[in-house]
Amino acid sequence: MRYSGFRILKEGLTGNKGWRPAWRDPNPKPAYDFIVIGGGGHGLATAYYLASQFGQSSVAVLEKGWIGGGNVGRNTTIIRSNYLLDGNEPFYEFSLKLWEGLEQDTNYNSMVSQRGVFNLYHSDGQRDAYRRRGNAMMLHGADAELLDAEQLRAECPFLNFDNARFPIMGALVQRRGGTVRHDAVAWGYARGADALGVDIIQNCEVTGFRIQNGRCTGVETNRGFIAGRKIGSAVAGSSSRVMQAAGLRLPIESHVLQAFVSEGLKPIIPGVITYGGGHFYISQSDKGGLVFGGDIDGYNSYAQRGNLQVVEDVCEGGMSMMPLIGRARMVRMWGGIMDMSMDGSPIIDRTPIDGLYFNGGWCYGGFKATPASGWCFAHLLATDTPHETATAYRMDRFRTGHMIDEKGSGAQPNLH
Amino acid sequence: MPRLTPTTALGGTAPRIDEIGGLRITEIADPSLAALAMRAKKNAAFTKAAKAAFGANLPAPNTAAMTDRHAVIWMGPDQYLVEANSADASLAGTLADNFGSAASITDASDAWVRFDLTGSDNIAMLERLSAADSRSMTAGTATRTPIHHMACLILCREAGASFSIYGPRSSASSLHHALITAAASL
Amino acid sequence: MIIPHPLLGPRDSQEFVYLGDASLINRPDWQAGDAADSFYEYQYLRDNPAGTHRELWYHEMGDRSWLIVTRNTVTHEIISAELANRQTAAAKTKSSRAGGRK
Amino acid sequence: MTQVNRLDGGLIDRNTPLSFSFDGRQLTGYAGDTLASALVANGIRLVGRSFKYHRPRGIISAGSEEPNGLVELRSGARREPNSRVTMTELFDGLDARSQNRWPSLGFDLMSVNDRLSSFLGAGFYYKTFMWPKKFWELVYEPIIRRAAGLGALSGEDDPDVYDRGYRHCDLLIIGAGPAGLMAALTAGRAGAEVILVDEDFRAGGRLTLETHDVGGMAGCDWADSAIAELSTMDNVRIMPRSTAIGVFDHGIYSVVERVADHLAVPQPGKPRQILWRVYAKRALLCAGATERLIAFDNNDRPGIMQAGAVRGFVNRYAAAPAERIAIFTNNDDGHRTAVDLAAAGIDVTAIIDSRDEAPASDVAEVLRGSVVSNSSGRLGLGHVTVRMAGGGHRHLDCGALAVSGGWNPNVHLTCHHRGRPVWQDDIAAFVPGDGGPAGLAVAGAARGIFSTAGALADGQAQAIAQLAEIGITAAASKMPEAESDDINITPMWHVGGTKRAWLDQQNDVTVKDIRQAHQENFRSVEHLKRYTTLGMAGDQGRTSNVLGLSIMAELTGKTIQETGTTIYRPPYTPTPIGVFAGRSTGADFRPTRLPPSHHWAVEQGAVFVEAGAWLRAQWYPREGETKWRQSVDREVLATRQSVGVCDVSTLGKIDIQGRGAAEFVNFVYSNGFATLPVGKTRYGLMLREDGMVMDDGTTARLGEDHFLMTTTTANAGGVYRHLEFVRQCLRPDLDVQLISATDSWAQFAVAGPNSRAVLQQLVDPQHDISNEAFPFMACGNITVCGGLPARLFRISFSGELAYEIAVPARYGDAMIRALMTAGEPYDITPYGTEALGVMRIEKGHVTGNELNGTITARNLGMEKMVSKKKDSIGAILSGREALVAEDGLCLVGLQALNGTDVTAGSHLFAVGTPVDAKHDQGYVTSAAYSPHLEASIGLGFITNGAARHGEIVRAMNPLQGRSAELKIVSPHFIDPEGDRLRA
């Protein structure tokens, strides 16, 4: 069923009786060519591109709960490609380009809104670092602008220019950055993949791998064994748990990242704004809620909830950056499990086990990566070679010293 | 050659005193302090020297040993902050003599700013500043705790009535601001 | 969270700085033949369990102790907290008795 | 001025009339009113518009769950959008306006959406607005955004302040209804430290809204007497106007106290609200229950309310929602409303009871087995249609409909750790399940014990049980007598119909939306919520979720328990962002550290810069200097030509003592320190274990067992933590003691050819600081100005002959003045961080710009400083293949040619190569104008840089449309041989 304004009109006039399920709920088949573990954004995107770009029809997505229930459904919806390092920037720019055509591609309005991403700077040193980053972005073909304080004030007059502990001196801006309706990304990919014959199997938890002679031949699940020619894990947040079943230890820790939303308010914030003097970023959803967040809590956690001190820290940053939000009321805080890698960058690679592939370590940048992650993982699964924009995301890079450390924080995941 | 005149941590020549509501916040101009740390495997000598120097046993965690001449404050495992009750520029030197090779001594007189807090509302004020349970503190309770992101020390001198707040000397102005703001917000 | 400090009693975790897995106290032998591998594993690979986790917390705003806290990463329940240096010293004695690490 | 619906009685103070305005209408209420009750008393039913369809909205509750009665409160910078009228205490001069309507509440053009509702069902926006591609940002989204949102922020900075507070207790009791009060009495009498919080301004919970007796007196009087007794106990703290909004790990509760929301403006200096962090050994949730509505066609008309709220307005506030009120119920509680209304003289039209076995009523006709199937009326209820038991319909005239669909225990806080509630059939509601937060028990209606007697007894029993767990014995006391009626519910979720029946009135989610979600396979509760927005309103579904779940359960053929719930998250009620920030905002966001010369620098008119936590002098402008470069150039030249002075107290200083101090320092630095002689200082390079440079600085050996390490200003805290990690976790075998000495010392760099001459005037004569006696890198304890203990270091960041002199911090102010006086003959010049930066670039010293966490010693050209002969942090991993590659980045000096400038953040390219990422060879880290060389210079990293001195490269800065031609040179622009240092 193709979605369109005409379809809405037609259904509306006939009692909305004709809407079909956005995806089927099939029972698992005994075997597939490709099994993608994890029905989150990355897993669903992987399946979608396996089908749409690599012509694969025997594909299953196994989801232990409900699709889109992981980080794709609990993030702050930001997309951008404002990265510094060669290992990252082409990948995220590829992703941004895919976002720009996603809705037409999947026939699903995920409200890709390129309202701009502003990263504030507060010192000469920060400005110099942003200049280096902005230049790197442009050298990779992305867009970037460096605003001084007066230029920034013209666009965001509500920022605290006059009484800040760390003065707001300007911003690095990416106009093509913005936000996307997060749940719709999962649903759009799921619907698109389903239409191309992918089996999306919910409430199907992988409990183990069948590995024979160094080769993975399938997965054990709570719904029985399912054989697969190639098996890819895309379960960020649970990567260590799942891969442990295959006997692998990862350069990853799981941490909680909290996010917050206010009641619906009339439009007041233009794009995405990130504070450089503390831990705070904010945007306003189309529904009017202020969506904001800050840093991870900082301790290993699988709890999907955080603690008060980070809530306070985030709001301190917010009030310091833009005191006009003081009387806006927060209605909800929540947490997601982040796959924090040892250099802050992801892994899309084969594992030492034949037939088993890994996609994870997204830290808290996974949402914006969804399309490219899916595409590149599909590329790897289908061709056994990395996509040209994801060649640096090797699992062995820590052994060889090829870290991709945007922040320069070193091997401490909670600092990335 | 000029003689140098000290300033207080707040930068004045005389200590600052604020009276707000039922509270009195007094900057202590020139505390005499020394950091005292036991050297490894010197427990016996250290304990003995402490007894001789202070006339009291070393304090347990969360407490200070209060004597006529000193307050010996537990700061960390085998680490103490010694406060002389009256100005004593030679405190660190004297302790070094007393403890010999049993301890590492560092003059800490200039590491801290100290504010004394007296009055009826001090519990109400402290509970706006610190997570420490000031309501249950007895004389000689000493707790290191953050106040407005500053690493501070609260020493109870008289339960519910008299407290000293130590903070990093370079942050004296911010700490003072936090104290008088809290006092005014009660 | 509240960390049950072995010396100071319950203290708000806000006073602490978190480092990570307590295995970081087991620094490999720099002279061993496989030092490059063992340092790589020491520095980069983690068990990252969903469940009981031994981890390092530093009492930055308190007594500057490093603690090893045993905590459940799913429920956040804390099972124990000990001074890290006692643990380290004990581990070192043990490993030297066992003839050192390989 | 007439309060048309005001009755006699109630808990309001008729001696204190209060005037207020709503949408510009001047109205009057009384002290003790909420804005909701005052509006009801004034006969105002229409208070807002819904989110999507802009349907007229009226108040449905009397409590914090209110989804509809949202207004913009106050004006100017204090405007508060989405304020719940039920939680707003009336004060004199209160100004409220309806929101989300244009041009007026009564005539809202956006209500055209309501006519188009067939096309605006669940998730319609996911299916359209995709063509043409550009139109989303240009056309569709701006329209949607303008239409969305409810109230508007003022756009001005919040003028109020917020506080934080911390309290400890044995037992935190959340809710001062019958269960909470009885628990507090029990625990208080036992001597436990008790904190009792309640979101209302008057204690009693439902008792304030009911008429039945407790202990032989009116329920509200019993509540007052309980509060009176509790107020005499030092161990009990009562916090009215305080909402427990969240449960965090290990017994940490956040409680928001609304200190001044019942005043027009907070008192000067005092907070509007306080965020209390309560550390509770045990807690008892006595949060009561929320009445739910029943879905039927057009059940969202203003005037259709919770039955308990209707009688609450009548009983507590003497405010009648209407003259004629019908009741629609599926349980006995609805009948209680009828009794109270009749007692207040209100005409109860009928009791429509869906149960065939409904009890009789003395006060009104009971329509058994009947349901309300529709409503009508413009902008408010006029009639309801009743579908009678035997078929057929009846139309009833009524201005309000009191609906009781049963009660949902307020389990929310028990779910804050992701515990799930469980379904209890006899009350047809979710009650707390296992997996709630440790230490949190539940009592009374919050766990489904709805009668007053039951709640009182449970409050006591739970308090005793909780205290027993922490070793406090509390005695049971005689229970006051109270009603103990069952509610006898027969579930009835929705009345079938052909129109829309509302579930979530704020977000406009109807039964049809649930059906459509089911049809499109959004069947999991989380999909349902996200697709339809059910339960995503400000009440987090308190008034809507169970209804929605029951309908999904019907559609899927599952039970409600199997269908499950979404997760309640903090905060329990919407909470201003400001209160979470407390006082840590604006200039007080973080504390400021001031170096010892700060006050003196202020006198000099210095310009200051934030350097991490510190505020440092950036430069010292002199009269006639209009551009910063003039000042900085002058400061640099003066220092290089004669002498300059700079406060460097901000550098981290760590005192390291012990028999193992030398081995310790040798372990944490990559270069050797074991052999450093006493009285000498050495540059140290500190690596992280991954081989990257962590920090650098000079470390002095003051004694055999005594070192003083300096760190960069930015890394002082991190390095200290690292050293403690090494001391306690890696090398507990060493005898080492650490203490931070950063704040203890005022330290000044005195630099330039005349620095010795200046210092010699201050250093006591017994200390020889001549070049011979005190050569480059010497250090020592000395005295100055007649016996003041000081430390002197012969170290130089500027590249000149230089010293750093340290005195106890309290003498810092005097010392800078003494230095300035002593330096007068040499025209001594104070310099700030900018000149410091220029001189360190000229000398090729690296700082945070270069040490960005991805740089190895090898990148700095210092690979020889990573000793392979000893064990040190970072040595092993710095040898990984990618980190020792021949074509790695290498620190170089850069000098601009042809009138161009070096710009930090530019990328470096070989001449003749394309400007793209593939040919990127490095980047500029630091740049400065060197007045000494009269050239724009900088530092940077470029591949294979050491071998490229002399090569000309291009520095590209496309971000700002600039490029430059740079010559690669040695990073040591000044005195590469170090002759000046040693002069």
PDB file of C-alpha atoms in Angstrom, chain D residues 328 453 467 506 619 638:
ATOM      1  CA  PHE D 328     -22.418   8.072  35.098  1.00  0.00           C
ATOM      2  CA  ALA D 453     -10.638   2.805  57.250  1.00  0.00           C
ATOM      3  CA  LEU D 467      10.530   1.023  60.414  1.00  0.00           C
ATOM      4  CA  GLN D 506      -5.086  16.658  25.801  1.00  0.00           C
ATOM      5  CA  TRP D 619      46.104  41.317  28.815  1.00  0.00           C
ATOM      6  CA  ALA D 638      58.741  44.286  26.928  1.00  0.00           C
TER       7      ALA D 638
END
